[in-house]
Amino acid sequence: MDLKIAIQGIKGSNHHQVVREYFDDKVDLVECLSFHGLVDRLLDGSADKGVMAIENSIAGSIIPNYALVYDNGLHIIGEHYLNIHHHLMALKGQHIEDIAEVRTHPMALLQCREFLKTQPHIKMVEDVDTAETAKQIQEHQLKGIAAIAPQVAAELYGLEIIAKEIQTIKNNATRFIVIKTKNKELPKDEINKASLRFETDHKRGSLATVLNVMSDCNLNLTKIQSLPIIETPWKYAFFVDVTFEQYDNFAKAKSLLEIMSENFKVIGEYKNAML
């Protein structure tokens, strides 16, 4: 039986591209139009694993996704970095002066803002997914409407690219995480990265103390993200990513952090994909 992989979006999206690069060809795609829907498919067993964008080199962290992973007891078992290429596409025969409206995911609009400023006649409209917009343009033969999407979307849905590589910063990458309901798929000697979540009290230097423990155990902090704890105003949870050369160093840090922080949890142990 083929592995069922849930993604936010449909065929032709960046999430689909990650699945193509991370997994072999023998997977079934479970298309979801929201990250909440993706999580639901994992929890109800209709998908084995999920692929979820977590941060972009331009726009920063997708903060709600950190909470989605933690609140639903999911685990990160891998990661993948994808260079993002945005293209403006429409029905064949259309030119940029024919376009009155562009529809795409809010993140894509943000990443192409400078190009769109040069086209003041085009109205910007947020949509749920890059590839979904491309599909709708073809299915409903929407003239005067363009999508911003990956090249594979133009190929799948028979659209014409009328402006290539319109992202503001050409070196634009998104980090995706591979998630499932159970933690850790690799043997310890292959694990060199982990994602953690913890809270600290309001004492001065409490966060610094936790970070010093990581440093003393030879962990390299690659990411730190704070999220407010809704039930407790002005208190924050911290999500961190750490890399390490020896799993024993990480194991030592875990035992100390469980004592020195509050509500400590390992969200994932996996292989570092950053070159």
Short mmCIF file of C-alpha atoms in Angstrom, two decimals:
data_model
loop_
_atom_site.label_atom_id
_atom_site.label_comp_id
_atom_site.label_asym_id
_atom_site.label_seq_id
_atom_site.Cartn_x
_atom_site.Cartn_y
_atom_site.Cartn_z
CA MET A 1 0.00 0.00 0.00
CA ASP A 2 1.36 3.42 -0.98
CA LEU A 3 2.20 5.94 1.71
CA LYS A 4 -0.47 8.63 2.10
CA ILE A 5 1.04 12.12 2.43
CA ALA A 6 -1.13 15.08 3.44
CA ILE A 7 -0.24 18.53 2.12
CA GLN A 8 -1.66 22.01 2.38
CA GLY A 9 -2.72 22.72 -1.19
CA ILE A 10 -3.09 20.59 -4.28
CA LYS A 11 -0.97 19.13 -7.06
CA GLY A 12 1.27 21.83 -8.47
CA SER A 13 1.83 23.57 -5.13
CA ASN A 14 5.17 24.00 -3.37
CA HIS A 15 4.05 21.41 -0.81
CA HIS A 16 3.55 18.96 -3.68
CA GLN A 17 7.05 19.75 -4.95
CA VAL A 18 8.49 18.93 -1.52
CA VAL A 19 6.71 15.57 -1.54
CA ARG A 20 8.22 14.83 -4.96
CA GLU A 21 11.72 15.64 -3.71
CA TYR A 22 11.55 14.14 -0.21
CA PHE A 23 9.67 10.89 -0.90
CA ASP A 24 9.89 8.43 -3.74
CA ASP A 25 7.21 8.36 -6.44
CA LYS A 26 5.03 5.75 -4.74
CA VAL A 27 2.94 8.02 -2.55
CA ASP A 28 -0.69 9.04 -2.57
CA LEU A 29 -1.28 12.75 -2.16
CA VAL A 30 -3.96 13.83 0.33
CA GLU A 31 -4.86 17.38 -0.69
CA CYS A 32 -5.98 19.77 2.07
CA LEU A 33 -6.97 23.41 1.65
CA SER A 34 -5.79 24.39 5.14
CA PHE A 35 -3.14 23.42 7.65
CA HIS A 36 -5.90 22.54 10.11
CA GLY A 37 -7.28 20.14 7.52
CA LEU A 38 -3.84 18.60 7.08
CA VAL A 39 -3.60 17.96 10.82
CA ASP A 40 -7.09 16.46 10.88
CA ARG A 41 -6.10 13.95 8.18
CA LEU A 42 -3.17 12.80 10.32
CA LEU A 43 -5.28 12.52 13.46
CA ASP A 44 -8.08 10.54 11.81
CA GLY A 45 -5.62 8.19 10.11
CA SER A 46 -6.50 9.06 6.52
CA ALA A 47 -2.89 10.21 6.00
CA ASP A 48 0.32 8.58 7.26
CA LYS A 49 2.50 11.68 7.22
CA GLY A 50 2.15 15.35 6.45
CA VAL A 51 4.29 18.05 4.87
CA MET A 52 3.92 21.52 6.40
CA ALA A 53 5.67 24.82 5.69
CA ILE A 54 7.10 26.25 8.91
CA GLU A 55 9.29 29.23 7.96
CA ASN A 56 10.45 31.29 5.00
CA SER A 57 13.78 33.04 4.57
CA ILE A 58 11.99 36.30 3.68
CA ALA A 59 8.67 36.29 5.53
CA GLY A 60 9.88 34.49 8.66
CA SER A 61 8.06 31.89 10.76
CA ILE A 62 4.54 30.63 10.09
CA ILE A 63 3.77 30.99 13.78
CA PRO A 64 0.34 29.28 13.93
CA ASN A 65 1.89 26.06 12.60
CA TYR A 66 4.11 25.73 15.67
CA ALA A 67 1.01 25.71 17.84
CA LEU A 68 -0.77 23.28 15.50
CA VAL A 69 2.03 20.74 15.82
CA TYR A 70 2.31 21.05 19.60
CA ASP A 71 -1.38 21.32 20.47
CA ASN A 72 -2.22 18.19 18.48
CA GLY A 73 0.62 16.06 19.82
CA LEU A 74 2.34 15.73 16.44
CA HIS A 75 6.03 15.04 15.89
CA ILE A 76 8.60 16.29 13.40
CA ILE A 77 10.39 13.38 11.78
CA GLY A 78 12.18 15.24 8.99
CA GLU A 79 12.67 18.53 7.20
CA HIS A 80 13.25 19.80 3.67
CA TYR A 81 14.35 23.15 2.25
CA LEU A 82 12.84 24.27 -1.04
CA ASN A 83 14.00 27.17 -3.16
CA ILE A 84 10.88 29.14 -4.06
CA HIS A 85 10.25 30.31 -7.63
CA HIS A 86 7.15 32.39 -8.28
CA HIS A 87 5.75 32.88 -11.78
CA LEU A 88 2.78 34.91 -12.99
CA MET A 89 0.52 32.70 -15.12
CA ALA A 90 -2.79 32.99 -16.92
CA LEU A 91 -4.82 31.46 -19.75
CA LYS A 92 -2.86 31.05 -22.96
CA GLY A 93 -2.89 34.10 -25.20
CA GLN A 94 -3.16 36.57 -22.33
CA HIS A 95 -0.61 39.34 -21.78
CA ILE A 96 0.24 41.19 -18.61
CA GLU A 97 -1.75 44.25 -19.71
CA ASP A 98 -4.84 42.01 -19.96
CA ILE A 99 -4.61 41.04 -16.28
CA ALA A 100 -6.91 42.91 -13.90
CA GLU A 101 -6.51 40.67 -10.85
CA VAL A 102 -3.94 38.29 -9.40
CA ARG A 103 -4.98 35.63 -6.92
CA THR A 104 -2.63 33.57 -4.81
CA HIS A 105 -1.60 32.61 -1.30
CA PRO A 106 -0.89 35.61 1.00
CA MET A 107 2.74 34.49 1.41
CA ALA A 108 3.27 34.54 -2.36
CA LEU A 109 1.80 38.05 -2.57
CA LEU A 110 4.19 39.18 0.14
CA GLN A 111 7.18 37.62 -1.57
CA CYS A 112 6.31 39.26 -4.94
CA ARG A 113 5.35 42.68 -3.59
CA GLU A 114 8.00 44.67 -5.47
CA PHE A 115 7.05 43.22 -8.86
CA LEU A 116 3.36 43.81 -8.22
CA LYS A 117 4.08 47.45 -7.36
CA THR A 118 5.22 47.89 -10.95
CA GLN A 119 1.80 46.69 -12.16
CA PRO A 120 -0.63 49.09 -10.41
CA HIS A 121 -3.49 48.03 -12.71
CA ILE A 122 -3.49 44.55 -11.14
CA LYS A 123 -5.59 44.04 -8.02
CA MET A 124 -4.08 41.68 -5.43
CA VAL A 125 -6.45 39.09 -3.95
CA GLU A 126 -5.51 36.55 -1.26
CA ASP A 127 -6.48 32.94 -1.94
CA VAL A 128 -6.03 29.64 -0.12
CA ASP A 129 -3.32 28.16 -2.33
CA THR A 130 -1.07 28.97 -5.26
CA ALA A 131 -1.87 25.91 -7.36
CA GLU A 132 -5.58 25.93 -6.50
CA THR A 133 -5.88 29.36 -8.11
CA ALA A 134 -4.12 28.10 -11.24
CA LYS A 135 -6.50 25.14 -11.41
CA GLN A 136 -9.58 27.37 -11.05
CA ILE A 137 -8.40 29.69 -13.83
CA GLN A 138 -8.22 26.74 -16.22
CA GLU A 139 -11.39 25.00 -15.09
CA HIS A 140 -13.51 28.16 -15.32
CA GLN A 141 -11.59 29.80 -18.19
CA LEU A 142 -11.11 32.97 -16.15
CA LYS A 143 -9.85 35.72 -18.44
CA GLY A 144 -8.17 38.72 -16.88
CA ILE A 145 -7.21 36.66 -13.81
CA ALA A 146 -3.68 35.50 -13.10
CA ALA A 147 -2.13 33.23 -10.51
CA ILE A 148 1.26 33.34 -8.85
CA ALA A 149 2.42 29.74 -8.60
CA PRO A 150 5.32 27.33 -9.27
CA GLN A 151 6.12 26.34 -12.85
CA VAL A 152 4.73 22.84 -12.28
CA ALA A 153 1.27 24.39 -11.76
CA ALA A 154 1.39 25.98 -15.22
CA GLU A 155 2.37 22.62 -16.70
CA LEU A 156 -0.34 20.67 -14.86
CA TYR A 157 -3.17 23.12 -15.56
CA GLY A 158 -2.25 24.28 -19.06
CA LEU A 159 -1.51 27.91 -18.26
CA GLU A 160 1.00 30.27 -19.85
CA ILE A 161 3.71 31.96 -17.80
CA ILE A 162 3.59 35.67 -18.63
CA ALA A 163 6.25 36.82 -16.13
CA LYS A 164 8.97 34.56 -14.76
CA GLU A 165 10.80 34.64 -11.42
CA ILE A 166 8.85 37.56 -9.96
CA GLN A 167 9.84 36.98 -6.32
CA THR A 168 11.49 40.06 -4.80
CA ILE A 169 14.52 38.22 -3.43
CA LYS A 170 15.84 35.55 -5.77
CA ASN A 171 17.48 33.54 -3.00
CA ASN A 172 14.14 32.68 -1.40
CA ALA A 173 13.74 29.40 0.45
CA THR A 174 11.08 27.82 2.63
CA ARG A 175 11.68 25.22 5.30
CA PHE A 176 9.11 22.42 5.41
CA ILE A 177 8.70 19.87 8.17
CA VAL A 178 7.55 16.28 7.78
CA ILE A 179 5.16 15.36 10.58
CA LYS A 180 3.32 12.34 11.91
CA THR A 181 1.60 11.19 15.08
CA LYS A 182 4.63 9.25 16.37
CA ASN A 183 8.14 10.50 17.06
CA LYS A 184 11.49 9.41 15.69
CA GLU A 185 12.00 7.16 12.69
CA LEU A 186 15.80 7.12 12.60
CA PRO A 187 18.42 5.32 14.70
CA LYS A 188 20.19 7.57 17.22
CA ASP A 189 23.43 7.69 15.25
CA GLU A 190 21.61 9.35 12.33
CA ILE A 191 19.76 11.94 14.42
CA ASN A 192 21.55 15.30 14.62
CA LYS A 193 18.71 17.81 14.97
CA ALA A 194 15.81 18.23 17.36
CA SER A 195 12.84 20.55 17.90
CA LEU A 196 11.92 21.37 21.50
CA ARG A 197 9.22 23.27 23.32
CA PHE A 198 9.44 24.59 26.87
CA GLU A 199 8.32 27.39 29.18
CA THR A 200 10.27 29.45 31.69
CA ASP A 201 9.23 31.28 34.82
CA HIS A 202 9.40 35.06 35.25
CA LYS A 203 12.67 35.06 37.18
CA ARG A 204 15.44 37.19 35.74
CA GLY A 205 17.82 35.20 33.56
CA SER A 206 15.65 32.05 33.42
CA LEU A 207 15.76 31.85 29.61
CA ALA A 208 19.49 32.58 29.58
CA THR A 209 20.03 29.73 32.03
CA VAL A 210 18.23 27.29 29.74
CA LEU A 211 20.21 28.48 26.71
CA ASN A 212 23.46 28.10 28.65
CA VAL A 213 22.57 24.47 29.37
CA MET A 214 22.23 23.87 25.63
CA SER A 215 25.58 25.52 24.97
CA ASP A 216 27.31 23.59 27.76
CA CYS A 217 26.01 20.34 26.23
CA ASN A 218 27.44 21.29 22.82
CA LEU A 219 24.08 21.96 21.21
CA ASN A 220 23.92 24.58 18.48
CA LEU A 221 20.78 26.73 18.65
CA THR A 222 19.56 27.28 15.07
CA LYS A 223 16.09 28.67 15.76
CA ILE A 224 14.15 30.21 18.64
CA GLN A 225 10.52 31.28 18.42
CA SER A 226 8.33 32.54 21.25
CA LEU A 227 4.55 32.10 21.37
CA PRO A 228 2.20 33.57 23.96
CA ILE A 229 0.42 31.08 26.20
CA ILE A 230 -3.19 32.10 25.71
CA GLU A 231 -4.38 30.78 29.07
CA THR A 232 -1.70 32.74 30.96
CA PRO A 233 -1.34 36.37 29.84
CA TRP A 234 2.25 37.64 29.48
CA LYS A 235 3.75 34.18 29.73
CA TYR A 236 5.46 32.62 26.72
CA ALA A 237 6.42 29.23 25.39
CA PHE A 238 9.63 28.84 23.44
CA PHE A 239 10.09 26.62 20.41
CA VAL A 240 13.73 25.95 19.58
CA ASP A 241 15.67 23.91 17.05
CA VAL A 242 19.09 22.57 17.98
CA THR A 243 21.72 20.62 16.09
CA PHE A 244 24.41 18.39 17.59
CA GLU A 245 27.14 15.98 16.58
CA GLN A 246 26.60 13.37 19.28
CA TYR A 247 23.19 12.12 20.39
CA ASP A 248 24.58 11.57 23.89
CA ASN A 249 25.08 15.34 24.21
CA PHE A 250 21.44 15.89 23.31
CA ALA A 251 20.31 13.20 25.74
CA LYS A 252 22.23 14.93 28.55
CA ALA A 253 20.67 18.28 27.65
CA LYS A 254 17.19 16.73 27.63
CA SER A 255 17.58 15.40 31.16
CA LEU A 256 18.71 18.83 32.41
CA LEU A 257 16.07 20.81 30.54
CA GLU A 258 13.29 18.63 31.93
CA ILE A 259 14.36 19.83 35.39
CA MET A 260 15.24 23.45 34.62
CA SER A 261 12.27 24.43 32.44
CA GLU A 262 8.51 23.99 32.62
CA ASN A 263 6.38 21.74 30.39
CA PHE A 264 9.42 20.60 28.43
CA LYS A 265 8.67 18.47 25.37
CA VAL A 266 10.65 17.05 22.48
CA ILE A 267 8.58 17.71 19.36
CA GLY A 268 10.90 15.92 16.97
CA GLU A 269 14.25 14.19 16.50
CA TYR A 270 15.47 13.93 12.90
CA LYS A 271 18.25 14.57 10.40
CA ASN A 272 19.44 18.10 9.70
CA ALA A 273 18.65 18.94 6.06
CA MET A 274 20.54 22.23 5.95
CA LEU A 275 23.70 21.94 3.85
#
